[in-house]
mmCIF file of C-alpha atoms in Angstrom:
data_model
loop_
_atom_site.group_PDB
_atom_site.id
_atom_site.type_symbol
_atom_site.label_atom_id
_atom_site.label_comp_id
_atom_site.label_asym_id
_atom_site.label_seq_id
_atom_site.Cartn_x
_atom_site.Cartn_y
_atom_site.Cartn_z
ATOM 1 C CA ALA A 194 3.054 22.920 -6.793
ATOM 2 C CA GLU A 195 5.115 24.983 -4.320
ATOM 3 C CA GLN A 196 8.172 24.215 -5.796
ATOM 4 C CA GLY A 197 6.983 25.075 -9.075
ATOM 5 C CA ALA A 198 5.139 28.293 -7.604
ATOM 6 C CA ALA A 199 8.807 29.450 -6.416
ATOM 7 C CA LEU A 200 10.534 28.769 -9.494
ATOM 8 C CA ALA A 201 7.910 31.083 -11.248
ATOM 9 C CA GLY A 202 8.179 33.733 -8.682
ATOM 10 C CA LEU A 203 12.082 33.219 -9.315
ATOM 11 C CA LEU A 204 11.930 33.614 -12.769
ATOM 12 C CA THR A 205 9.448 36.549 -12.713
ATOM 13 C CA ALA A 206 11.657 38.515 -10.256
ATOM 14 C CA THR A 207 14.971 37.622 -12.504
ATOM 15 C CA VAL A 208 13.224 39.125 -15.619
ATOM 16 C CA SER A 209 12.456 42.058 -13.743
ATOM 17 C CA LEU A 210 16.102 42.487 -12.398
ATOM 18 C CA LEU A 211 17.138 41.847 -15.906
ATOM 19 C CA LEU A 212 15.603 45.052 -17.285
ATOM 20 C CA ILE A 213 16.915 47.006 -14.486
ATOM 21 C CA SER A 214 20.637 45.284 -14.603
ATOM 22 C CA TRP A 215 21.780 42.424 -16.370
ATOM 23 C CA GLN A 216 24.467 42.192 -13.626
ATOM 24 C CA LEU A 217 22.139 41.650 -10.770
ATOM 25 C CA ALA A 218 20.331 39.423 -12.627
ATOM 26 C CA ALA A 219 23.488 37.171 -13.588
ATOM 27 C CA VAL A 220 24.315 37.203 -10.129
ATOM 28 C CA VAL A 221 20.703 35.771 -8.868
ATOM 29 C CA LEU A 222 20.711 33.087 -11.628
ATOM 30 C CA ALA A 223 24.465 31.971 -10.679
ATOM 31 C CA ALA A 224 23.571 32.109 -6.971
ATOM 32 C CA THR A 225 20.572 30.189 -7.250
ATOM 33 C CA ALA A 226 22.278 27.185 -9.307
ATOM 34 C CA VAL A 227 25.479 27.192 -6.779
ATOM 35 C CA ARG A 228 22.796 27.131 -3.780
ATOM 36 C CA LEU A 229 21.184 24.098 -5.010
ATOM 37 C CA VAL A 230 24.274 22.115 -5.945
ATOM 38 C CA ALA A 231 25.560 22.885 -2.401
ATOM 39 C CA LEU A 232 22.481 21.983 -0.513
ATOM 40 C CA HIS A 233 21.970 18.845 -2.843
ATOM 41 C CA LEU A 234 25.340 17.923 -1.732
ATOM 42 C CA LEU A 235 24.881 18.528 1.774
ATOM 43 C CA SER A 236 21.782 16.742 1.949
ATOM 44 C CA GLY A 237 23.733 13.184 1.786
ATOM 45 C CA PRO A 238 23.806 12.894 5.331
ATOM 46 C CA LEU A 239 19.877 13.546 5.666
ATOM 47 C CA ASP A 240 19.504 11.040 3.089
ATOM 48 C CA ARG A 241 21.635 8.063 5.163
ATOM 49 C CA ARG A 242 19.331 9.401 8.002
ATOM 50 C CA VAL A 243 16.015 9.179 6.697
ATOM 51 C CA TYR A 244 16.756 5.525 5.765
ATOM 52 C CA ALA A 245 17.930 4.659 9.067
ATOM 53 C CA GLU A 246 14.816 6.016 10.544
ATOM 54 C CA GLN A 247 12.420 4.167 8.649
ATOM 55 C CA ARG A 248 14.920 1.051 9.330
ATOM 56 C CA GLU A 249 14.407 1.444 12.964
ATOM 57 C CA ALA A 250 11.075 2.275 13.204
ATOM 58 C CA ALA A 251 9.890 -0.787 10.987
ATOM 59 C CA ARG A 252 12.490 -2.935 13.370
ATOM 60 C CA ALA A 253 10.596 -1.491 16.625
ATOM 61 C CA GLY A 254 7.067 -2.020 14.771
ATOM 62 C CA ALA A 255 7.479 -5.663 13.457
ATOM 63 C CA LEU A 256 9.107 -6.298 17.251
ATOM 64 C CA ALA A 257 5.727 -4.765 18.877
ATOM 65 C CA THR A 258 3.592 -6.976 16.328
ATOM 66 C CA ASP A 259 5.324 -10.403 17.036
ATOM 67 C CA PHE A 260 4.939 -9.556 20.856
ATOM 68 C CA THR A 261 1.444 -8.819 20.741
ATOM 69 C CA ALA A 262 0.602 -11.826 18.848
ATOM 70 C CA GLY A 263 2.786 -13.948 20.908
ATOM 71 C CA ILE A 264 1.928 -12.621 24.333
ATOM 72 C CA ARG A 265 0.680 -16.077 25.581
ATOM 73 C CA VAL A 266 3.458 -18.354 24.565
ATOM 74 C CA LEU A 267 5.566 -15.389 25.835
ATOM 75 C CA LYS A 268 3.935 -15.776 29.608
ATOM 76 C CA GLY A 269 3.778 -19.397 29.117
ATOM 77 C CA PHE A 270 7.501 -19.540 28.902
ATOM 78 C CA GLY A 271 7.944 -16.288 31.408
ATOM 79 C CA ALA A 272 9.825 -14.508 28.880
ATOM 80 C CA GLU A 273 7.674 -11.071 29.240
ATOM 81 C CA GLU A 274 10.809 -9.501 30.691
ATOM 82 C CA ALA A 275 13.390 -10.581 27.696
ATOM 83 C CA ALA A 276 10.604 -9.413 25.121
ATOM 84 C CA SER A 277 10.656 -5.865 27.025
ATOM 85 C CA SER A 278 13.996 -5.531 27.482
ATOM 86 C CA ARG A 279 14.517 -6.121 23.654
ATOM 87 C CA TYR A 280 11.758 -4.105 22.535
ATOM 88 C CA ARG A 281 12.910 -1.037 24.555
ATOM 89 C CA ARG A 282 16.036 -1.296 22.981
ATOM 90 C CA ALA A 283 14.876 -1.159 19.754
ATOM 91 C CA SER A 284 12.492 1.222 20.879
ATOM 92 C CA ARG A 285 15.453 3.566 22.007
ATOM 93 C CA ASP A 286 17.386 3.020 18.644
ATOM 94 C CA SER A 287 14.536 4.034 16.796
ATOM 95 C CA MET A 288 14.137 7.816 18.611
ATOM 96 C CA ALA A 289 18.106 7.831 18.471
ATOM 97 C CA ALA A 290 17.670 7.487 14.836
ATOM 98 C CA ALA A 291 14.963 10.021 14.376
ATOM 99 C CA LEU A 292 16.372 12.528 16.562
ATOM 100 C CA ARG A 293 19.585 11.904 14.403
ATOM 101 C CA ARG A 294 17.357 12.687 11.587
ATOM 102 C CA VAL A 295 15.290 15.743 13.078
ATOM 103 C CA ARG A 296 18.942 17.138 13.808
ATOM 104 C CA SER A 297 19.970 16.775 10.413
ATOM 105 C CA LEU A 298 17.283 18.522 8.724
ATOM 106 C CA ALA A 299 17.574 21.503 11.559
ATOM 107 C CA ASP A 300 21.073 21.798 10.449
ATOM 108 C CA LEU A 301 20.121 21.958 6.781
ATOM 109 C CA THR A 302 17.196 24.412 7.435
ATOM 110 C CA ALA A 303 19.428 26.987 9.457
ATOM 111 C CA LEU A 304 22.134 26.797 6.683
ATOM 112 C CA ASN A 305 19.286 27.595 3.803
ATOM 113 C CA SER A 306 18.022 30.495 6.256
ATOM 114 C CA ALA A 307 21.596 32.096 6.617
ATOM 115 C CA VAL A 308 22.351 31.259 2.912
ATOM 116 C CA SER A 309 19.162 33.522 2.060
ATOM 117 C CA GLY A 310 20.294 36.393 4.625
ATOM 118 C CA ALA A 311 23.705 36.379 3.046
ATOM 119 C CA PHE A 312 22.111 36.501 -0.554
ATOM 120 C CA LEU A 313 20.032 39.351 0.270
ATOM 121 C CA ALA A 314 22.547 41.284 2.003
ATOM 122 C CA GLY A 315 24.827 40.626 -1.175
ATOM 123 C CA ILE A 316 22.096 41.650 -3.615
ATOM 124 C CA ALA A 317 21.713 44.873 -1.664
ATOM 125 C CA LEU A 318 25.524 45.952 -1.376
ATOM 126 C CA LEU A 319 26.106 45.263 -4.945
ATOM 127 C CA ALA A 320 23.079 47.533 -6.177
ATOM 128 C CA ALA A 321 24.008 50.197 -3.292
ATOM 129 C CA TRP A 322 27.464 49.991 -5.298
ATOM 130 C CA HIS A 323 25.890 50.318 -8.622
ATOM 131 C CA ALA A 324 24.087 52.849 -7.928
ATOM 132 C CA THR A 325 27.092 55.004 -5.984
ATOM 133 C CA GLU A 326 28.849 54.574 -9.849
ATOM 134 C CA GLY A 327 25.962 55.824 -11.242
ATOM 135 C CA ARG A 328 25.129 52.791 -12.977
ATOM 136 C CA LEU A 329 21.590 52.624 -11.517
ATOM 137 C CA SER A 330 19.332 55.589 -10.583
ATOM 138 C CA VAL A 331 17.667 55.891 -6.991
ATOM 139 C CA GLY A 332 14.575 54.243 -8.325
ATOM 140 C CA GLU A 333 16.272 51.559 -10.104
ATOM 141 C CA PHE A 334 18.137 50.614 -6.527
ATOM 142 C CA VAL A 335 14.872 50.830 -4.609
ATOM 143 C CA ALA A 336 13.538 48.462 -7.157
ATOM 144 C CA ALA A 337 16.210 46.147 -7.216
ATOM 145 C CA VAL A 338 16.619 45.842 -3.429
ATOM 146 C CA GLY A 339 12.670 45.181 -2.853
ATOM 147 C CA LEU A 340 12.965 42.492 -6.252
ATOM 148 C CA ALA A 341 16.003 41.179 -3.801
ATOM 149 C CA GLN A 342 13.603 40.386 -0.973
ATOM 150 C CA VAL A 343 10.785 38.555 -3.420
ATOM 151 C CA VAL A 344 13.794 36.607 -4.883
ATOM 152 C CA ALA A 345 14.880 35.381 -1.231
ATOM 153 C CA GLY A 346 11.432 33.884 -0.820
ATOM 154 C CA PRO A 347 11.513 31.547 -3.533
ATOM 155 C CA MET A 348 15.066 30.842 -3.265
ATOM 156 C CA GLU A 349 14.724 29.426 0.485
ATOM 157 C CA THR A 350 11.458 27.087 -1.001
ATOM 158 C CA LEU A 351 13.856 26.144 -3.690
ATOM 159 C CA GLY A 352 16.336 25.629 -1.117
ATOM 160 C CA PHE A 353 14.365 22.990 0.840
ATOM 161 C CA PHE A 354 14.321 20.728 -2.458
ATOM 162 C CA GLY A 355 17.434 19.028 -1.748
ATOM 163 C CA ALA A 356 16.250 18.205 1.829
ATOM 164 C CA SER A 357 12.639 17.138 0.411
ATOM 165 C CA LEU A 358 14.789 15.038 -2.290
ATOM 166 C CA ALA A 359 16.655 13.525 0.420
ATOM 167 C CA SER A 360 13.757 12.242 2.160
ATOM 168 C CA LYS A 361 11.870 10.557 -0.462
ATOM 169 C CA ARG A 362 15.302 8.934 -1.696
ATOM 170 C CA GLY A 363 15.478 6.993 1.985
ATOM 171 C CA SER A 364 12.021 6.165 1.343
ATOM 172 C CA ALA A 365 12.802 4.957 -1.628
ATOM 173 C CA ARG A 366 15.578 2.901 -0.627
ATOM 174 C CA ARG A 367 13.466 0.951 1.678
ATOM 175 C CA LEU A 368 10.790 0.281 -0.975
ATOM 176 C CA ALA A 369 13.396 -0.354 -3.504
ATOM 177 C CA GLU A 370 14.858 -3.169 -0.736
ATOM 178 C CA LEU A 371 11.922 -4.716 -0.165
ATOM 179 C CA LEU A 372 10.828 -4.862 -4.093
ATOM 180 C CA ALA A 373 14.102 -6.496 -4.482
ATOM 181 C CA GLU A 374 13.265 -9.160 -1.806
ATOM 182 C CA PRO A 375 13.052 -12.575 -3.611
ATOM 183 C CA TYR A 376 10.014 -14.662 -3.533
ATOM 184 C CA ARG A 377 9.254 -17.327 -1.295
ATOM 185 C CA VAL A 378 8.132 -19.289 -4.140
ATOM 186 C CA THR A 379 10.402 -19.826 -7.308
ATOM 187 C CA GLY A 380 10.141 -21.371 -10.690
ATOM 188 C CA PRO A 381 10.757 -21.183 -14.544
ATOM 189 C CA ALA A 382 9.048 -18.935 -16.637
ATOM 190 C CA SER A 383 7.335 -21.513 -18.306
ATOM 191 C CA ALA A 384 6.249 -25.106 -17.580
ATOM 192 C CA PRO A 385 4.793 -28.233 -19.564
ATOM 193 C CA GLU A 386 1.397 -28.554 -20.254
ATOM 194 C CA GLN A 387 -0.647 -30.734 -17.797
ATOM 195 C CA PRO A 388 -3.853 -32.673 -18.477
ATOM 196 C CA CYS A 389 -6.743 -31.383 -16.195
ATOM 197 C CA GLY A 390 -9.575 -31.312 -18.805
ATOM 198 C CA ALA A 391 -11.795 -28.265 -19.396
ATOM 199 C CA ALA A 392 -11.076 -26.782 -16.501
ATOM 200 C CA LEU A 393 -9.032 -23.820 -16.258
ATOM 201 C CA PHE A 394 -8.143 -23.835 -12.712
ATOM 202 C CA ALA A 395 -7.414 -27.424 -10.593
ATOM 203 C CA LEU A 396 -6.146 -27.199 -7.219
ATOM 204 C CA ARG A 397 -5.753 -30.517 -4.959
ATOM 205 C CA TYR A 398 -5.863 -30.176 -1.586
ATOM 206 C CA GLY A 399 -5.822 -33.183 0.479
ATOM 207 C CA PRO A 400 -8.507 -35.777 -0.991
ATOM 208 C CA VAL A 401 -10.400 -33.227 -2.644
ATOM 209 C CA THR A 402 -9.478 -31.655 -6.148
ATOM 210 C CA ILE A 403 -11.212 -28.037 -6.710
ATOM 211 C CA THR A 404 -11.733 -27.476 -10.136
ATOM 212 C CA ALA A 405 -13.298 -24.650 -12.060
ATOM 213 C CA ARG A 406 -14.099 -24.269 -15.499
ATOM 214 C CA PRO A 407 -14.547 -21.186 -17.692
ATOM 215 C CA GLY A 408 -17.368 -19.091 -16.540
ATOM 216 C CA GLU A 409 -17.944 -21.076 -13.569
ATOM 217 C CA LEU A 410 -18.925 -20.189 -10.047
ATOM 218 C CA VAL A 411 -17.268 -22.475 -7.875
ATOM 219 C CA GLY A 412 -17.769 -22.792 -3.824
ATOM 220 C CA VAL A 413 -15.126 -24.148 -1.239
ATOM 221 C CA ARG A 414 -16.760 -24.681 1.923
ATOM 222 C CA ALA A 415 -13.829 -24.220 4.255
ATOM 223 C CA SER A 416 -12.808 -21.992 7.393
ATOM 224 C CA GLY A 417 -9.825 -21.421 9.344
ATOM 225 C CA SER A 418 -6.647 -22.433 8.500
ATOM 226 C CA VAL A 419 -7.888 -24.705 5.591
ATOM 227 C CA ALA A 420 -9.591 -21.635 3.998
ATOM 228 C CA GLY A 421 -6.153 -19.709 4.469
ATOM 229 C CA ASP A 422 -4.065 -22.568 3.216
ATOM 230 C CA LEU A 423 -6.293 -22.644 0.073
ATOM 231 C CA ALA A 424 -6.173 -18.894 -0.205
ATOM 232 C CA ASP A 425 -2.023 -18.947 -0.199
ATOM 233 C CA LEU A 426 -1.618 -21.746 -2.379
ATOM 234 C CA ALA A 427 -4.128 -19.998 -5.145
ATOM 235 C CA ALA A 428 -2.102 -17.085 -4.879
ATOM 236 C CA CYS A 429 1.203 -18.761 -4.934
ATOM 237 C CA ARG A 430 2.069 -17.188 -1.870
ATOM 238 C CA VAL A 431 2.916 -20.891 -0.570
ATOM 239 C CA ALA A 432 4.965 -23.073 -2.975
ATOM 240 C CA PRO A 433 2.450 -25.592 -4.391
ATOM 241 C CA ALA A 434 3.386 -29.910 -4.435
ATOM 242 C CA PRO A 435 4.283 -30.649 -8.178
ATOM 243 C CA GLY A 436 1.191 -31.808 -9.924
ATOM 244 C CA ASP A 437 -0.979 -30.448 -7.208
ATOM 245 C CA TYR A 438 -1.946 -26.936 -9.008
ATOM 246 C CA VAL A 439 -2.625 -26.792 -12.641
ATOM 247 C CA LEU A 440 -3.686 -23.329 -14.338
ATOM 248 C CA ALA A 441 -4.794 -23.568 -17.841
ATOM 249 C CA GLY A 442 -2.975 -26.620 -18.463
ATOM 250 C CA ARG A 443 -0.149 -25.730 -16.927
ATOM 251 C CA ASP A 444 1.829 -27.289 -13.339
ATOM 252 C CA ALA A 445 1.779 -24.141 -11.019
ATOM 253 C CA ALA A 446 4.736 -25.468 -9.111
ATOM 254 C CA ALA A 447 7.284 -25.092 -12.322
ATOM 255 C CA LEU A 448 6.216 -21.647 -12.751
ATOM 256 C CA SER A 449 7.298 -18.444 -11.669
ATOM 257 C CA PRO A 450 4.573 -16.629 -9.485
ATOM 258 C CA ASP A 451 4.675 -13.476 -11.582
ATOM 259 C CA GLU A 452 3.582 -15.964 -14.718
ATOM 260 C CA ALA A 453 1.071 -17.607 -12.175
ATOM 261 C CA ARG A 454 -0.592 -14.637 -11.094
ATOM 262 C CA ARG A 455 -0.945 -13.718 -14.747
ATOM 263 C CA THR A 456 -3.605 -16.510 -14.944
ATOM 264 C CA VAL A 457 -5.084 -16.136 -11.378
ATOM 265 C CA HIS A 458 -5.769 -13.457 -9.303
ATOM 266 C CA ALA A 459 -6.198 -14.290 -5.101
ATOM 267 C CA PRO A 460 -6.118 -11.378 -2.867
ATOM 268 C CA PRO A 461 -5.642 -12.150 0.772
ATOM 269 C CA HIS A 462 -8.953 -11.337 2.810
ATOM 270 C CA ASP A 463 -7.142 -8.659 4.569
ATOM 271 C CA ALA A 464 -6.138 -6.769 1.755
ATOM 272 C CA THR A 465 -4.778 -3.077 2.025
ATOM 273 C CA VAL A 466 -7.203 0.328 1.194
ATOM 274 C CA PHE A 467 -4.825 2.412 0.011
ATOM 275 C CA THR A 468 -4.506 6.179 1.049
ATOM 276 C CA GLY A 469 -6.077 8.212 -1.795
ATOM 277 C CA THR A 470 -9.777 8.440 -3.739
ATOM 278 C CA VAL A 471 -11.771 5.501 -4.499
ATOM 279 C CA ALA A 472 -11.032 5.594 -8.027
ATOM 280 C CA GLY A 473 -7.314 5.327 -7.398
ATOM 281 C CA ASN A 474 -8.153 2.191 -5.407
ATOM 282 C CA LEU A 475 -9.748 0.302 -8.196
ATOM 283 C CA PHE A 476 -7.858 0.222 -11.413
ATOM 284 C CA ALA A 477 -5.431 2.461 -13.366
ATOM 285 C CA ASP A 478 -6.941 1.890 -16.540
ATOM 286 C CA GLY A 479 -10.417 3.164 -15.765
ATOM 287 C CA VAL A 480 -13.518 1.823 -13.620
ATOM 288 C CA SER A 481 -15.985 -0.295 -14.616
ATOM 289 C CA ALA A 482 -19.635 0.119 -13.692
ATOM 290 C CA ARG A 483 -20.274 -3.521 -13.900
ATOM 291 C CA ALA A 484 -17.534 -4.550 -11.435
ATOM 292 C CA THR A 485 -18.911 -1.361 -9.139
ATOM 293 C CA ALA A 486 -22.333 -2.787 -9.305
ATOM 294 C CA ALA A 487 -21.541 -6.312 -8.509
ATOM 295 C CA SER A 488 -19.447 -5.581 -5.660
ATOM 296 C CA GLY A 489 -22.179 -3.320 -4.262
ATOM 297 C CA LEU A 490 -19.894 -0.264 -4.369
ATOM 298 C CA ASP A 491 -22.221 1.383 -6.690
ATOM 299 C CA ASP A 492 -24.421 2.021 -3.357
ATOM 300 C CA VAL A 493 -21.572 3.130 -1.256
ATOM 301 C CA LEU A 494 -20.766 5.595 -4.164
ATOM 302 C CA THR A 495 -24.252 7.276 -3.484
ATOM 303 C CA HIS A 496 -23.628 8.072 -0.002
ATOM 304 C CA LEU A 497 -19.596 9.335 -0.440
ATOM 305 C CA PRO A 498 -19.545 13.246 -0.958
ATOM 306 C CA ASP A 499 -17.900 13.338 -3.944
ATOM 307 C CA GLY A 500 -18.331 9.646 -5.375
ATOM 308 C CA LEU A 501 -15.288 8.254 -7.165
ATOM 309 C CA THR A 502 -13.210 11.093 -6.197
ATOM 310 C CA SER A 503 -13.988 10.756 -2.509
ATOM 311 C CA GLN A 504 -11.160 9.953 -0.338
ATOM 312 C CA VAL A 505 -11.026 7.127 2.048
ATOM 313 C CA GLY A 506 -7.931 8.089 4.164
ATOM 314 C CA GLU A 507 -4.981 6.120 5.508
ATOM 315 C CA GLN A 508 -5.785 2.258 4.911
ATOM 316 C CA GLY A 509 -9.556 3.491 4.171
ATOM 317 C CA ARG A 510 -10.459 4.762 7.808
ATOM 318 C CA PHE A 511 -13.276 6.978 6.222
ATOM 319 C CA LEU A 512 -15.073 4.346 5.344
ATOM 320 C CA SER A 513 -16.700 1.942 7.523
ATOM 321 C CA GLY A 514 -16.170 -2.095 7.430
ATOM 322 C CA GLY A 515 -18.761 -2.921 4.767
ATOM 323 C CA GLN A 516 -17.680 -0.189 2.519
ATOM 324 C CA ARG A 517 -14.019 -1.321 2.527
ATOM 325 C CA GLN A 518 -14.630 -4.851 1.909
ATOM 326 C CA ARG A 519 -17.119 -3.906 -1.198
ATOM 327 C CA LEU A 520 -14.293 -1.488 -2.243
ATOM 328 C CA LEU A 521 -11.365 -4.372 -2.133
ATOM 329 C CA LEU A 522 -14.360 -6.803 -4.034
ATOM 330 C CA ALA A 523 -14.518 -4.327 -6.467
ATOM 331 C CA ARG A 524 -10.810 -3.813 -7.022
ATOM 332 C CA ALA A 525 -10.735 -7.654 -7.372
ATOM 333 C CA LEU A 526 -13.561 -7.677 -9.609
ATOM 334 C CA HIS A 527 -11.496 -5.135 -11.752
ATOM 335 C CA GLN A 528 -8.522 -7.377 -12.302
ATOM 336 C CA PRO A 529 -8.013 -8.790 -16.007
ATOM 337 C CA GLN A 530 -6.975 -12.263 -14.915
ATOM 338 C CA PRO A 531 -8.944 -15.319 -16.319
ATOM 339 C CA VAL A 532 -9.641 -16.672 -12.638
ATOM 340 C CA LEU A 533 -10.229 -15.013 -9.621
ATOM 341 C CA VAL A 534 -10.340 -16.535 -5.972
ATOM 342 C CA LEU A 535 -11.965 -15.195 -3.005
ATOM 343 C CA HIS A 536 -11.327 -15.419 0.270
ATOM 344 C CA GLU A 537 -14.387 -14.462 2.552
ATOM 345 C CA PRO A 538 -15.198 -11.583 0.394
ATOM 346 C CA THR A 539 -18.558 -10.607 2.308
ATOM 347 C CA THR A 540 -17.971 -11.009 6.259
ATOM 348 C CA SER A 541 -18.957 -7.610 6.690
ATOM 349 C CA VAL A 542 -21.777 -6.280 4.688
ATOM 350 C CA ASP A 543 -25.459 -6.807 5.418
ATOM 351 C CA SER A 544 -27.489 -9.665 3.972
ATOM 352 C CA VAL A 545 -29.576 -8.168 1.595
ATOM 353 C CA THR A 546 -26.219 -6.504 -0.056
ATOM 354 C CA GLU A 547 -24.604 -10.374 0.171
ATOM 355 C CA ASP A 548 -27.717 -11.776 -1.305
ATOM 356 C CA ARG A 549 -26.995 -8.960 -4.460
ATOM 357 C CA ILE A 550 -23.272 -9.842 -4.733
ATOM 358 C CA ALA A 551 -24.075 -13.571 -4.665
ATOM 359 C CA ARG A 552 -26.793 -13.398 -7.960
ATOM 360 C CA ALA A 553 -24.113 -10.628 -9.203
ATOM 361 C CA LEU A 554 -20.917 -13.232 -9.021
ATOM 362 C CA ARG A 555 -23.271 -15.979 -10.567
ATOM 363 C CA ASP A 556 -24.344 -13.968 -13.333
ATOM 364 C CA SER A 557 -21.070 -12.433 -14.004
ATOM 365 C CA GLY A 558 -19.661 -14.948 -16.795
ATOM 366 C CA ARG A 559 -16.080 -15.011 -14.980
ATOM 367 C CA THR A 560 -14.484 -18.065 -13.489
ATOM 368 C CA ILE A 561 -14.663 -17.507 -9.735
ATOM 369 C CA VAL A 562 -13.574 -19.867 -6.596
ATOM 370 C CA LEU A 563 -15.371 -18.323 -3.698
ATOM 371 C CA ILE A 564 -13.571 -19.864 -0.530
ATOM 372 C CA THR A 565 -16.558 -19.395 2.113
ATOM 373 C CA THR A 566 -18.925 -20.880 4.751
ATOM 374 C CA SER A 567 -21.339 -18.129 3.974
ATOM 375 C CA PRO A 568 -24.583 -19.863 3.186
ATOM 376 C CA VAL A 569 -25.783 -17.218 1.057
ATOM 377 C CA LEU A 570 -22.647 -17.179 -1.351
ATOM 378 C CA LEU A 571 -22.478 -20.899 -1.387
ATOM 379 C CA GLY A 572 -26.057 -20.955 -2.409
ATOM 380 C CA ALA A 573 -25.083 -19.279 -5.517
ATOM 381 C CA CYS A 574 -22.751 -21.131 -6.380
ATOM 382 C CA HIS A 575 -22.967 -23.737 -9.899
ATOM 383 C CA ARG A 576 -21.005 -26.547 -7.679
ATOM 384 C CA ILE A 577 -19.698 -26.771 -3.791
ATOM 385 C CA HIS A 578 -16.577 -28.503 -2.290
ATOM 386 C CA ASP A 579 -16.905 -29.442 0.725
ATOM 387 C CA LEU A 580 -13.579 -29.162 3.073
ATOM 388 C CA THR A 581 -15.246 -28.866 6.670
ATOM 389 C CA PRO A 582 -14.340 -31.699 8.941
ATOM 390 C CA PRO A 583 -17.388 -34.084 9.541
ATOM 391 C CA ASP A 584 -19.078 -33.683 12.718
ATOM 392 C CA THR A 585 -17.347 -36.173 15.121
ATOM 393 C CA THR A 586 -19.402 -35.172 17.836
ATOM 394 C CA PRO A 587 -20.634 -38.345 19.582
ATOM 395 C CA ALA A 588 -24.557 -38.858 20.328
ATOM 396 C CA PRO A 589 -25.298 -38.128 23.869
ATOM 397 C CA ALA A 590 -25.952 -41.594 26.009
ATOM 398 C CA PRO A 591 -29.212 -42.347 26.592
ATOM 399 C CA ALA A 592 -30.348 -41.422 30.252
ATOM 400 C CA PRO A 593 -30.321 -44.229 33.071
ATOM 401 C CA GLU A 594 -33.503 -45.576 33.956
ATOM 402 C CA ASN A 595 -34.423 -44.559 37.840
ATOM 403 C CA ALA A 596 -36.453 -47.148 39.902
ATOM 404 C CA ALA A 597 -39.744 -45.330 39.543
ATOM 405 C CA THR A 598 -39.388 -46.437 35.683
ATOM 406 C CA LYS A 599 -38.256 -49.826 36.324
ATOM 407 C CA ALA A 600 -41.302 -50.232 38.561
ATOM 408 C CA ALA A 601 -43.981 -49.212 35.939
ATOM 409 C CA ARG A 602 -42.827 -51.728 33.848
#
């Protein structure tokens, strides 16, 4: 918007100058073009330094996350000092990369301001020369100098376009590298059909085979690492063994992740809420009133100031834990895949809302697999597969008889 306003201001001032002197207008257009090209070429170092800054910041952040998660292991091996030293080096590298990026941006900003000043002086001198030659009247000279001052602001704003574009290119390179990373799970684009009866979804885990037929709500009582493994297998974040996972009659082990995810949608339990609006977090092709009602999001919308257009903040920080979870559930229900796998979707909502969600999921008519230990959700399922370990706690031994008890006998 700012660049568009600057361009509109520049064109307006140039047309006004054209009415006074076509030579002055031509100089303005030529100077603008040369300036944009020059600053674009000079923004190359900034592009590389933005990329380096983000790479080093990501590296330092990843180390901090790893060390925080493994602090007990580090203490157990006595490696705290080595870990601290490694993080300090990564942090210093990140700071140095940030300073290089700031210096590059400062140099580009100073050059842009200097060029603006030189341009203003050049236009004023050219207008003065035309006035002394009698080509401009005194009034036209004053108007030309005034318009030159007006043009200087938009030109300086447009000059920052190269710096802004360089920053975005650096970020885009990081994102492109992430998207270019190969899948951990690979396979051909198609696979031969496997017999799975009437089931649309069949996943074998140990001795249990979890199946779900079209329109069925199936519960899987599982917790801890078992629940996490099931969610990862269903989403093809982990490669299944051949024959263990069948989707719509095809072995998922022989499918590419993209092909498998056209049949099943299995978001992680800790999925991310994106910065933006509620509607922007749901679905690009529109919002389904049925999905918002089934997830309990309709109640959240009544408490937000702007409803679907309300801002949620970075990672949903404007929302409570329960509101974020209902938003993520609504997003999952908006997905078009025929099979939906949900991992503990209601851990942060109240019991009344959870009961309402459970009944809505049962009546949705979709094929849904619920990985949960919630009695409310499991109570709404058509069938339940129990993967919790059996209770092996030994019964308490009887108390030994004392002397008084023996005497009473």
